[in-house]
Amino acid sequence: MKIVIAEKPSVGRELAKVFGATTRKDGYIEGKGYSFTWAFGHLLQLAPPQDYGFIGWRKQHLPMLPQKFKLSVRKIKTKDGFVEDPAVRKQLDTIKKLFDEATEIIVATDAGREGELIFRYIYYYLKCKKPFKRLWISSQTDEAIKDGFRNLKPGTDYDTLFNSAHCRSESDWLVGMNATQALSISAGNRTVLSLGRVQTPTLAMICARFLEIKNFVPQTYYQISILLSKDEQVFKAISTANYKEKEEAEKLFVLVEDVASGFPAGGNITAVEAKPRKEPPPLLHDLSSLQQEANKKKGYTADQTLSILQNLYESKLVSYPRTGSRYIGDDIFAGVPDLIAKFTGHPDFGKQAQFLQTVALNKRSVNAKKVTDHHAILPTGEQAYGLSADKQAVYDMVVGRMIEAFHQECLKELTKITIQSGVSFVANGTVIRSAGWRAVFNDPEDDKKDEDNAALPKIAVGEQLPITEKSLLEKQTKPKPMYNEASLLKALETCGKEIEDEELRYAMKDSGLGTPATRASIIETLITREYITREKRNLVPTNKGLAVYEVVKDKKIAQAELTGQWEKRLEEIRSGSSVKDFKSEITEYTKTITHELLIAGASISGKLEEEKKPEKVEQ
């Protein structure tokens, strides 16, 4: 009997359906020479401290450095404390029975780091020695599943993937358990103060931005604005200089030769620059970029978007969702024209899909060298109908981005006109000559956000234009905006470095904080710990979060770049780098941070008396 193990019951049932297995048993489905069973996500976890003899939270136990980690069955909380989840224990017994009977084991957990960890923990906990094969697919369509089963990979091909996942799991235990106990103990054990390898630098980013805004002192400055007229078209220009003192601005304001002052032609055109600009289409979506778009457009949290996307994946409508790649290989690209053709009847994107049938497709998102375990998110082409509003919205973002990514460049003409009238002024405007990919969503905000003028009249150097109106503008400098989920996800990709270029940002993804698959859970963990809260769409630290930040802000555990370097090392382990060296570094780091927090935590106790939300920061 061939035993197939999936990550969750719904996927196990779907795989069984594809193979025509219909006999339902307790914890598995049988038929056609296969048995399809499943986990419920993580059935097993690294054992808690007490399993290594570290009973209670005591300073003398720290740092806790198990010689060899153990696995324990997932626990649930009851009135008697934490106990083994009986449903998990029952399913493990079922899986053991099936493994014992198996002639072949096929791993069908999600094709990624966590999916591999889920299976391997079960495999090693049950002391199974039988060889296994790996199903590695990027789509849950029937054809993709069948093709995957025809091309099963040796399980050993994914040993380095497991090593990476296992190192991540152990390092999170070492840093999280020791740092949490050290800070909580030194703060007087008033409450559990959770720290973590990824969650703490993420909290530090949110708190630092909040305090930067809170302590920001706005500076007042002045500008002069004028309206000019040419052939009955009025356009706006702003002084090239800003003025700190109102008196200085007022003196110059008087010199501006406007119509009201009796000057028939007060603006001398000294320069006209018209530059063509080609704006390439965006890259295809990975999970992180899709979460950012869903947050901006619909206000969905990162966790909501991942949940919706996972459902669309299991419904065979989109490819693997937890990908960190925004590219596809030439093999996938070969099927893109037929895939786009399936959307020529789409109510929103149909016309653009039809247009793409007549031109050569843009290949900016085609680069096999930049495809990791899974390619960028694409629709599968399966018919989508009866979707709820939120699923339809996310699905359309995937479809729309595919059509954008293979569309033509947007051709613009950027015009800059320099005017002299007492002082120097500049007018900027953009004319879109060919919308290209921007015609897909037709979002005008992106097109015009940096310009005061939608379009400018034809003007030549040396012309004198009447200034129909002038204004003295009083403005204030503004702080950076508060983090929301979209901007935080973007910042996590680059450890807080503000990089707008999407290809450069993508190049740093292996050094980011967390992974696309884990960032949603990081945000939710910080909310659960009561370190941050959502205020409208902003992520705001609580007093508790700020108190923790004050203690850890100068410690390594709060340094985003250090954690980003570890993420890069985990990816290198995936490629075969030394596990031993990484574990040694984490062990030494754990000793250091534990010592630091045992000393520093005393300063936090007084700050925890009041754990309400901090005062609001106006923006």
Coordinates of C-alpha atoms in Angstrom, one line a residue:
M1 CA 0.0 0.0 0.0
K2 CA 1.3 3.4 -0.9
I3 CA 0.8 6.0 1.9
V4 CA 0.4 9.6 1.0
I5 CA 0.6 12.2 3.8
A6 CA -0.8 15.7 3.3
E7 CA -0.5 18.7 5.6
K8 CA -4.2 19.0 6.4
P9 CA -7.4 17.0 5.9
S10 CA -8.9 19.1 3.1
V11 CA -5.8 18.6 0.9
G12 CA -5.7 14.9 1.8
R13 CA -9.3 14.5 0.6
E14 CA -8.6 16.4 -2.6
L15 CA -5.6 14.2 -3.4
A16 CA -7.8 11.1 -2.7
K17 CA -10.5 12.5 -5.0
V18 CA -8.0 12.9 -7.9
F19 CA -7.0 9.3 -7.6
G20 CA -10.5 8.0 -7.2
A21 CA -9.9 6.7 -3.6
T22 CA -13.3 6.8 -1.9
T23 CA -13.2 4.4 1.1
R24 CA -13.3 6.6 4.2
K25 CA -11.5 5.3 7.3
D26 CA -10.8 6.9 10.7
G27 CA -8.1 9.5 9.8
Y28 CA -7.4 8.5 6.2
I29 CA -9.1 7.6 2.9
E30 CA -8.3 4.4 1.0
G31 CA -8.6 3.1 -2.5
K32 CA -6.8 2.3 -5.8
G33 CA -3.8 1.0 -4.0
Y34 CA -3.3 4.2 -2.0
S35 CA -4.1 5.4 1.5
F36 CA -4.3 9.2 1.9
T37 CA -3.7 10.5 5.5
W38 CA -2.9 13.9 6.9
A39 CA -1.6 16.1 9.7
F40 CA -3.4 19.1 11.2
G41 CA -0.5 21.5 10.5
H42 CA 2.1 21.0 13.2
L43 CA 1.3 17.9 15.2
L44 CA 4.7 18.0 16.9
Q45 CA 6.8 20.8 18.3
L46 CA 10.1 21.1 20.1
A47 CA 9.6 20.0 23.7
P48 CA 9.2 22.7 26.4
P49 CA 11.9 23.5 29.0
Q50 CA 10.4 21.2 31.6
D51 CA 11.1 18.1 29.4
Y52 CA 14.8 18.9 29.8
G53 CA 14.6 19.2 33.6
F54 CA 14.2 23.0 33.6
I55 CA 11.2 23.1 36.0
G56 CA 9.8 26.6 36.7
W57 CA 11.2 29.9 35.6
R58 CA 14.4 30.3 37.6
K59 CA 17.5 32.4 37.0
Q60 CA 19.9 29.5 37.7
H61 CA 18.4 27.6 34.7
L62 CA 19.5 30.2 32.3
P63 CA 20.6 30.0 29.6
M64 CA 18.8 26.7 28.8
L65 CA 20.8 24.9 26.1
P66 CA 19.6 21.4 25.5
Q67 CA 22.3 19.0 24.3
K68 CA 19.7 17.4 22.0
F69 CA 16.2 18.7 21.3
K70 CA 13.2 16.5 21.8
L71 CA 9.9 16.4 20.1
S72 CA 6.6 16.5 21.9
V73 CA 2.9 16.2 20.9
R74 CA 1.1 19.5 20.4
K75 CA -0.6 20.5 23.6
I76 CA -3.9 22.2 24.5
K77 CA -4.8 24.3 27.5
T78 CA -7.3 22.8 30.0
K79 CA -8.3 23.6 33.6
D80 CA -5.6 21.2 34.7
G81 CA -2.9 23.0 32.6
F82 CA -1.4 22.0 29.3
V83 CA -2.0 18.5 28.2
E84 CA -1.5 16.5 25.0
D85 CA -4.1 17.2 22.4
P86 CA -6.0 13.8 22.2
A87 CA -7.0 14.4 18.6
V88 CA -3.3 14.8 17.6
R89 CA -2.3 11.7 19.6
K90 CA -5.0 9.7 17.8
Q91 CA -3.9 10.9 14.4
L92 CA -0.3 10.2 15.1
D93 CA -1.3 6.6 16.0
T94 CA -3.2 6.3 12.7
I95 CA -0.2 7.6 10.7
K96 CA 2.2 5.2 12.6
K97 CA -0.1 2.3 11.7
L98 CA -0.1 3.3 8.0
F99 CA 3.6 3.9 7.9
D100 CA 4.2 0.4 9.4
E101 CA 2.1 -1.1 6.6
A102 CA 3.5 1.1 3.8
T103 CA 5.3 -0.2 0.7
E104 CA 6.0 3.4 -0.2
I105 CA 5.6 6.7 1.6
I106 CA 4.8 9.8 -0.4
V107 CA 5.2 13.2 1.2
A108 CA 2.5 15.7 0.1
T109 CA 2.7 18.3 2.7
D110 CA 3.0 21.9 1.4
A111 CA 6.1 22.2 -0.8
G112 CA 8.1 24.6 1.3
R113 CA 10.2 24.9 4.5
E114 CA 7.4 24.5 7.0
G115 CA 5.7 21.7 5.1
E116 CA 8.9 19.8 5.1
L117 CA 9.4 20.4 8.8
I118 CA 5.8 19.1 9.6
F119 CA 6.5 15.8 7.8
R120 CA 10.0 15.3 9.1
Y121 CA 9.0 15.8 12.7
I122 CA 6.3 13.2 12.3
Y123 CA 8.7 10.8 10.5
Y124 CA 11.4 11.1 13.2
Y125 CA 9.0 11.1 16.1
L126 CA 7.5 7.8 14.9
K127 CA 11.1 6.4 14.4
C128 CA 10.2 5.5 10.8
K129 CA 13.1 4.2 8.8
K130 CA 11.4 3.6 5.4
P131 CA 12.6 5.7 2.5
F132 CA 10.1 8.3 1.2
K133 CA 9.5 10.3 -2.0
R134 CA 8.4 13.9 -2.3
L135 CA 5.5 15.4 -4.2
W136 CA 6.7 18.9 -5.2
I137 CA 4.0 20.9 -7.0
S138 CA 3.1 24.6 -7.4
S139 CA -0.6 24.1 -8.2
Q140 CA -3.4 22.0 -6.8
T141 CA -5.1 21.4 -10.2
D142 CA -5.8 17.8 -11.1
E143 CA -3.3 17.9 -13.9
A144 CA -0.6 19.4 -11.7
I145 CA -1.2 16.7 -9.1
K146 CA -1.1 13.8 -11.6
D147 CA 2.0 15.2 -13.2
G148 CA 3.6 15.6 -9.8
F149 CA 2.9 12.0 -8.9
R150 CA 4.5 10.9 -12.2
N151 CA 7.6 12.8 -11.3
L152 CA 8.1 12.2 -7.6
K153 CA 11.4 13.3 -6.1
P154 CA 13.7 11.3 -3.8
G155 CA 13.1 12.4 -0.2
T156 CA 16.8 13.0 0.3
D157 CA 16.7 15.8 -2.3
Y158 CA 15.0 17.9 0.4
D159 CA 17.4 17.1 3.3
T160 CA 18.9 20.6 3.2
L161 CA 15.4 22.1 3.2
F162 CA 14.7 20.2 6.4
N163 CA 18.0 21.3 7.8
S164 CA 17.1 24.9 7.2
A165 CA 13.7 24.5 8.8
H166 CA 15.1 22.6 11.7
C167 CA 17.7 25.3 12.4
R168 CA 15.0 27.9 12.2
S169 CA 12.9 25.9 14.7
E170 CA 15.8 25.4 17.2
S171 CA 17.1 28.9 17.0
D172 CA 13.6 30.3 17.6
W173 CA 13.3 28.0 20.7
L174 CA 16.7 29.0 22.1
V175 CA 16.3 32.8 21.6
G176 CA 12.6 32.9 22.4
M177 CA 12.6 30.7 25.5
N178 CA 15.7 32.1 27.1
A179 CA 15.1 35.8 26.3
T180 CA 11.5 35.6 27.4
Q181 CA 12.3 34.0 30.7
A182 CA 15.3 36.3 31.3
L183 CA 13.3 39.5 30.8
S184 CA 10.3 38.2 32.7
I185 CA 12.4 37.0 35.7
S186 CA 14.4 40.2 35.9
A187 CA 11.3 42.3 35.6
G188 CA 9.9 40.6 38.7
N189 CA 7.8 37.9 37.1
R190 CA 4.8 40.3 37.0
T191 CA 3.8 39.1 33.6
V192 CA 5.2 37.1 30.7
L193 CA 7.3 39.3 28.5
S194 CA 7.7 37.4 25.3
L195 CA 10.7 38.0 23.1
G196 CA 11.6 36.3 19.8
R197 CA 14.3 36.1 17.2
V198 CA 12.0 37.8 14.6
Q199 CA 9.1 39.3 16.6
T200 CA 11.4 41.6 18.7
P201 CA 13.2 43.4 15.9
T202 CA 9.8 43.8 14.2
L203 CA 8.4 45.4 17.4
A204 CA 11.5 47.6 17.5
M205 CA 10.8 48.9 14.1
I206 CA 7.2 49.8 15.0
C207 CA 8.1 51.4 18.3
A208 CA 11.0 53.4 16.8
R209 CA 8.7 54.8 14.1
F210 CA 6.0 55.6 16.6
L211 CA 8.5 57.5 18.9
E212 CA 10.0 59.3 15.9
I213 CA 6.6 60.6 15.0
K214 CA 5.7 61.5 18.7
N215 CA 8.9 63.4 19.2
F216 CA 8.8 65.1 15.7
V217 CA 8.9 68.9 15.9
P218 CA 7.4 70.3 12.7
Q219 CA 9.3 73.1 11.0
T220 CA 7.2 75.9 9.3
Y221 CA 8.4 77.0 5.9
Y222 CA 6.9 79.1 3.1
Q223 CA 6.5 78.8 -0.6
I224 CA 5.1 81.1 -3.3
S225 CA 2.5 79.6 -5.7
I226 CA 1.4 81.2 -9.0
L227 CA -1.2 80.4 -11.7
L228 CA -0.2 81.1 -15.3
S229 CA -2.4 81.2 -18.4
K230 CA -1.6 80.1 -22.0
D231 CA -4.4 79.7 -24.6
E232 CA -7.1 79.7 -21.9
Q233 CA -5.3 76.8 -20.1
V234 CA -4.3 77.6 -16.5
F235 CA -1.4 75.8 -14.8
K236 CA 0.3 76.0 -11.5
A237 CA 4.0 76.6 -10.6
I238 CA 5.7 76.6 -7.2
S239 CA 8.8 78.6 -6.1
T240 CA 11.9 76.5 -6.4
A241 CA 13.1 77.7 -3.0
N242 CA 11.5 77.3 0.4
Y243 CA 11.7 80.1 2.9
K244 CA 12.2 79.6 6.6
E245 CA 11.1 83.2 7.5
K246 CA 7.8 84.7 6.6
E247 CA 9.2 88.2 6.3
E248 CA 11.6 87.0 3.6
A249 CA 8.9 85.2 1.7
E250 CA 6.6 88.3 1.9
K251 CA 9.3 90.6 0.4
L252 CA 9.8 88.3 -2.5
F253 CA 6.0 87.7 -2.9
V254 CA 5.6 91.5 -3.7
L255 CA 8.1 91.2 -6.5
V256 CA 6.0 88.6 -8.4
E257 CA 4.5 90.3 -11.4
D258 CA 0.9 89.2 -11.4
V259 CA -2.1 90.6 -13.3
A260 CA -3.6 92.1 -10.1
S261 CA -0.4 94.2 -9.7
G262 CA -0.9 95.8 -13.1
F263 CA 1.6 93.8 -15.0
P264 CA 0.2 92.5 -18.3
A265 CA 2.8 89.6 -18.6
G266 CA 4.6 88.7 -15.5
G267 CA 6.1 85.2 -16.1
N268 CA 9.2 84.8 -18.3
I269 CA 9.7 81.2 -19.5
T270 CA 13.4 80.5 -19.0
A271 CA 13.5 76.7 -19.7
V272 CA 11.3 73.9 -21.0
E273 CA 12.3 70.3 -20.6
A274 CA 10.2 67.5 -22.0
K275 CA 11.6 64.0 -21.3
P276 CA 10.1 60.8 -22.5
R277 CA 10.0 58.1 -19.8
K278 CA 9.4 54.3 -20.1
E279 CA 7.9 52.8 -17.0
P280 CA 8.3 49.0 -17.0
P281 CA 5.4 46.8 -15.9
P282 CA 5.5 45.5 -12.3
L283 CA 6.9 42.1 -11.5
L284 CA 4.5 39.3 -10.8
H285 CA 3.3 38.9 -7.2
D286 CA 4.9 36.9 -4.5
L287 CA 3.0 36.5 -1.2
S288 CA 4.5 39.7 0.4
S289 CA 3.7 42.0 -2.5
L290 CA 0.2 40.6 -2.8
Q291 CA -0.4 41.2 0.9
Q292 CA 0.8 44.8 0.5
E293 CA -1.6 45.4 -2.4
A294 CA -4.5 43.8 -0.6
N295 CA -3.8 46.0 2.5
K296 CA -3.6 49.2 0.5
K297 CA -6.6 48.5 -1.7
K298 CA -9.0 46.6 0.6
G299 CA -7.6 47.0 4.1
Y300 CA -7.1 43.3 4.5
T301 CA -4.5 42.2 7.1
A302 CA -1.6 40.1 6.0
D303 CA -3.1 37.1 7.8
Q304 CA -6.4 37.6 6.1
T305 CA -4.8 37.8 2.7
L306 CA -2.8 34.6 3.3
S307 CA -5.9 32.8 4.5
I308 CA -7.9 33.8 1.4
L309 CA -5.0 32.9 -0.9
Q310 CA -4.5 29.5 0.7
N311 CA -8.2 28.9 0.1
L312 CA -7.9 29.9 -3.5
Y313 CA -4.9 27.6 -3.9
E314 CA -6.8 24.6 -2.4
S315 CA -9.7 25.5 -4.7
K316 CA -7.3 25.1 -7.6
L317 CA -7.6 28.7 -8.7
V318 CA -4.1 30.0 -8.0
S319 CA -0.6 28.6 -7.8
Y320 CA 1.3 28.0 -4.5
P321 CA 0.8 31.0 -2.3
R322 CA 3.7 31.0 0.2
T323 CA 6.2 31.8 -2.5
G324 CA 9.0 34.4 -2.1
S325 CA 9.7 34.6 -5.9
R326 CA 8.3 37.2 -8.3
Y327 CA 9.6 35.4 -11.3
I328 CA 8.8 32.4 -13.5
G329 CA 11.0 30.2 -15.7
D330 CA 10.7 29.8 -19.5
D331 CA 8.9 26.5 -19.0
I332 CA 6.0 28.3 -17.2
F333 CA 6.2 31.3 -19.6
A334 CA 5.5 29.0 -22.5
G335 CA 2.0 28.5 -21.1
V336 CA 1.3 32.1 -20.3
P337 CA -0.3 33.1 -23.7
D338 CA -2.9 30.4 -23.4
L339 CA -3.4 31.3 -19.7
I340 CA -4.0 35.0 -20.6
A341 CA -6.4 33.9 -23.4
K342 CA -8.7 32.3 -20.7
F343 CA -9.4 35.8 -19.3
T344 CA -10.4 37.6 -22.5
G345 CA -14.0 37.5 -21.2
H346 CA -13.1 38.9 -17.8
P347 CA -15.4 41.9 -16.9
D348 CA -12.5 44.1 -15.8
F349 CA -9.4 42.8 -17.6
G350 CA -10.9 41.2 -20.7
K351 CA -10.0 44.0 -23.2
Q352 CA -6.4 44.1 -22.0
A353 CA -6.2 40.3 -22.2
Q354 CA -7.5 40.5 -25.8
F355 CA -4.8 43.1 -26.6
L356 CA -2.1 40.9 -25.3
Q357 CA -3.1 38.3 -27.9
T358 CA -1.9 40.7 -30.6
V359 CA 1.6 41.7 -29.3
A360 CA 4.8 40.1 -28.0
L361 CA 4.6 39.6 -24.2
N362 CA 6.9 41.5 -21.9
K363 CA 9.5 39.1 -20.3
R364 CA 10.6 41.2 -17.3
S365 CA 9.2 38.6 -14.9
V366 CA 10.8 35.7 -16.7
N367 CA 14.1 34.7 -15.1
A368 CA 14.6 31.0 -14.1
K369 CA 17.7 32.0 -12.0
K370 CA 15.5 34.0 -9.7
V371 CA 12.9 31.3 -9.2
T372 CA 13.3 29.7 -5.8
D373 CA 11.3 26.7 -4.6
H374 CA 8.2 28.0 -6.3
H375 CA 7.5 30.5 -9.0
A376 CA 5.5 33.7 -8.6
I377 CA 1.8 33.6 -7.9
L378 CA -0.3 33.0 -11.1
P379 CA -3.9 32.0 -11.7
T380 CA -4.2 28.4 -12.9
G381 CA -6.9 29.2 -15.5
E382 CA -9.5 27.0 -13.8
Q383 CA -13.0 28.5 -14.0
A384 CA -13.7 30.7 -10.9
Y385 CA -17.3 31.2 -10.0
G386 CA -19.4 31.9 -6.9
L387 CA -16.5 33.5 -5.0
S388 CA -17.2 35.6 -2.0
A389 CA -16.4 39.3 -2.3
D390 CA -13.0 39.0 -0.5
K391 CA -11.9 35.9 -2.4
Q392 CA -12.9 37.6 -5.7
A393 CA -11.0 40.7 -4.8
V394 CA -7.8 38.8 -4.1
Y395 CA -8.2 36.5 -7.1
D396 CA -8.6 39.6 -9.3
M397 CA -5.4 41.1 -7.9
V398 CA -3.6 37.9 -9.0
V399 CA -5.2 37.9 -12.5
G400 CA -4.8 41.7 -12.9
R401 CA -1.1 41.6 -11.9
M402 CA -0.5 38.7 -14.4
I403 CA -1.9 40.8 -17.2
E404 CA 0.0 43.9 -16.0
A405 CA 3.3 42.0 -15.8
F406 CA 3.2 40.8 -19.4
H407 CA 1.9 44.0 -20.8
Q408 CA 3.8 46.8 -22.6
E409 CA 5.7 49.6 -21.0
C410 CA 3.8 52.8 -20.0
L411 CA 5.1 55.6 -22.1
K412 CA 5.1 59.0 -20.5
E413 CA 6.3 62.5 -21.2
L414 CA 7.5 64.4 -18.2
T415 CA 7.5 68.1 -18.7
K416 CA 9.3 70.7 -16.5
I417 CA 8.8 74.4 -17.1
T418 CA 11.0 77.0 -15.4
I419 CA 9.5 80.5 -14.9
Q420 CA 11.1 83.7 -13.7
S421 CA 9.1 86.4 -12.0
G422 CA 10.9 88.0 -9.1
V423 CA 11.9 84.5 -8.0
S424 CA 12.3 81.2 -9.9
F425 CA 9.3 78.9 -10.2
V426 CA 8.8 75.4 -11.6
A427 CA 5.8 73.7 -13.1
N428 CA 5.7 69.9 -13.5
G429 CA 3.3 67.8 -15.5
T430 CA 3.0 64.4 -17.0
V431 CA 1.3 63.3 -20.2
I432 CA 0.7 59.6 -20.8
R433 CA 1.4 58.9 -24.4
S434 CA 0.7 55.2 -24.2
A435 CA -0.9 53.7 -21.0
G436 CA 0.5 50.2 -21.6
W437 CA 0.3 48.1 -18.4
R438 CA -1.3 51.0 -16.5
A439 CA -4.5 50.5 -18.5
V440 CA -5.2 47.3 -16.6
F441 CA -6.3 48.8 -13.3
N442 CA -6.3 52.4 -14.7
D443 CA -5.4 53.9 -11.3
P444 CA -4.9 57.7 -11.8
E445 CA -3.5 58.2 -8.3
D446 CA -0.2 56.5 -9.3
D447 CA 0.1 58.4 -12.5
K448 CA -0.3 61.9 -11.1
K449 CA 0.8 61.7 -7.4
D450 CA 4.0 63.8 -7.9
E451 CA 2.6 66.5 -10.2
D452 CA 0.6 69.6 -9.6
N453 CA -0.6 69.6 -13.2
A454 CA -2.4 66.8 -15.1
A455 CA -1.1 68.4 -18.4
L456 CA 0.8 71.5 -19.5
P457 CA 0.2 73.7 -22.6
K458 CA 2.8 73.9 -25.4
I459 CA 5.2 76.6 -24.3
A460 CA 8.5 77.9 -25.7
V461 CA 11.5 79.5 -24.0
G462 CA 11.3 83.3 -24.1
E463 CA 7.5 83.5 -23.9
Q464 CA 5.9 85.9 -21.4
L465 CA 2.8 84.5 -19.7
P466 CA 0.3 86.4 -17.5
I467 CA 0.3 85.4 -13.9
T468 CA -3.4 85.3 -13.0
E469 CA -3.0 84.6 -9.3
K470 CA -0.3 84.4 -6.7
S471 CA -0.4 82.9 -3.2
L472 CA 1.8 82.7 -0.2
L473 CA 1.7 79.2 1.2
E474 CA 2.5 78.3 4.8
K475 CA 3.5 74.7 5.1
Q476 CA 5.0 72.4 7.7
T477 CA 7.5 69.5 7.5
K478 CA 5.9 66.2 8.2
P479 CA 7.3 63.0 9.9
K480 CA 7.3 59.7 8.2
P481 CA 3.9 58.0 8.4
M482 CA 3.0 55.4 11.0
Y483 CA 3.5 51.8 9.9
N484 CA 0.5 50.0 8.5
E485 CA 0.6 46.4 7.4
A486 CA 1.5 47.2 3.8
S487 CA 4.4 49.5 4.7
L488 CA 5.6 47.2 7.5
L489 CA 5.7 44.2 5.2
K490 CA 7.6 46.2 2.7
A491 CA 10.1 47.3 5.4
L492 CA 10.5 43.7 6.7
E493 CA 11.7 42.7 3.2
T494 CA 14.7 45.0 3.6
C495 CA 15.2 45.2 7.4
G496 CA 13.8 48.7 7.4
K497 CA 15.8 50.1 4.6
E498 CA 13.6 52.4 2.5
I499 CA 14.1 51.0 -1.0
E500 CA 11.5 51.8 -3.6
D501 CA 13.0 50.0 -6.6
E502 CA 11.2 46.6 -6.6
E503 CA 14.0 44.7 -8.2
L504 CA 16.6 45.9 -5.7
R505 CA 14.2 45.2 -2.9
Y506 CA 13.6 41.7 -4.2
A507 CA 17.4 41.2 -4.4
M508 CA 17.5 41.7 -0.6
K509 CA 14.7 39.3 0.2
D510 CA 17.0 36.6 1.6
S511 CA 18.3 39.1 4.2
G512 CA 14.8 40.4 5.2
L513 CA 13.1 39.8 8.5
G514 CA 11.2 36.6 8.5
T515 CA 9.9 35.1 5.2
P516 CA 6.8 35.9 3.1
A517 CA 5.2 32.9 4.7
T518 CA 5.8 33.9 8.3
R519 CA 5.4 37.7 8.3
A520 CA 1.7 37.6 8.8
S521 CA 2.0 35.5 11.9
I522 CA 4.7 37.8 13.3
I523 CA 2.2 40.7 13.2
E524 CA -0.6 38.6 14.7
T525 CA 1.8 37.4 17.5
L526 CA 2.7 41.0 18.4
I527 CA -1.0 41.8 18.7
T528 CA -1.7 38.7 20.7
R529 CA 1.2 39.6 23.1
E530 CA -0.5 43.0 23.5
Y531 CA 2.6 44.7 22.3
I532 CA 0.9 46.4 19.4
T533 CA -2.7 47.2 18.4
R534 CA -4.5 48.2 15.2
E535 CA -5.8 51.7 15.0
K536 CA -7.7 51.9 11.8
R537 CA -5.0 50.7 9.4
N538 CA -2.0 51.7 11.5
L539 CA 0.0 49.5 13.7
V540 CA 0.6 51.3 17.0
P541 CA 2.6 50.1 20.0
T542 CA 1.0 49.7 23.4
N543 CA 2.6 50.9 26.7
K544 CA 3.6 47.3 27.3
G545 CA 5.2 47.2 23.8
L546 CA 7.0 50.5 24.4
A547 CA 8.3 49.4 27.8
V548 CA 9.8 46.2 26.3
Y549 CA 11.3 48.2 23.5
E550 CA 13.0 50.6 25.9
V551 CA 14.8 47.7 27.5
V552 CA 15.8 45.9 24.3
K553 CA 16.3 48.7 21.8
D554 CA 20.1 48.7 22.2
K555 CA 20.5 45.0 22.4
K556 CA 21.3 42.6 19.5
I557 CA 17.9 41.0 19.8
A558 CA 16.3 44.2 18.5
Q559 CA 18.6 44.6 15.6
A560 CA 16.8 44.0 12.3
E561 CA 19.9 43.6 10.3
L562 CA 21.3 40.9 12.6
T563 CA 18.1 38.9 12.3
G564 CA 18.1 39.5 8.5
Q565 CA 21.6 38.0 8.3
W566 CA 20.4 34.9 10.1
E567 CA 17.5 34.6 7.6
K568 CA 20.1 34.7 4.8
R569 CA 22.2 32.0 6.6
L570 CA 19.1 29.8 6.8
E571 CA 18.7 30.1 3.0
E572 CA 22.3 29.2 2.6
I573 CA 21.8 26.1 4.7
R574 CA 19.0 25.3 2.2
S575 CA 21.8 25.4 -0.4
G576 CA 24.1 23.1 1.7
S577 CA 26.0 25.5 4.0
S578 CA 27.2 24.4 7.4
V579 CA 24.5 23.6 10.0
K580 CA 27.1 23.3 12.8
D581 CA 28.5 26.8 12.3
F582 CA 25.0 28.4 12.4
K583 CA 24.0 26.5 15.6
S584 CA 27.3 27.5 17.3
E585 CA 26.6 31.2 16.5
I586 CA 23.0 31.0 17.8
T587 CA 24.2 29.3 21.0
E588 CA 26.8 32.0 21.7
Y589 CA 24.2 34.7 20.9
T590 CA 21.7 33.1 23.3
K591 CA 24.2 33.2 26.1
T592 CA 24.9 36.9 25.4
I593 CA 21.3 38.0 25.2
T594 CA 20.3 36.0 28.3
H595 CA 23.0 37.7 30.3
E596 CA 22.1 41.2 29.0
L597 CA 18.4 40.8 29.8
L598 CA 18.9 39.3 33.3
I599 CA 20.6 42.6 34.1
A600 CA 18.4 45.0 32.1
G601 CA 15.0 43.7 32.9
A602 CA 14.7 45.4 36.3
S603 CA 14.2 48.7 34.7
I604 CA 11.0 47.6 33.1
S605 CA 8.9 46.6 36.1
G606 CA 7.7 50.1 37.0
K607 CA 6.6 50.7 33.4
L608 CA 4.2 47.8 33.3
E609 CA 1.8 49.0 36.0
E610 CA -0.3 50.7 33.3
E611 CA -0.6 48.6 30.1
K612 CA -3.1 50.7 28.3
K613 CA -2.6 52.1 24.8
P614 CA -0.2 55.1 24.5
E615 CA -1.5 58.5 23.6
K616 CA -2.6 58.9 20.0
V617 CA -0.1 60.5 17.6
E618 CA -1.7 62.8 15.2
Q619 CA -0.4 62.7 11.6

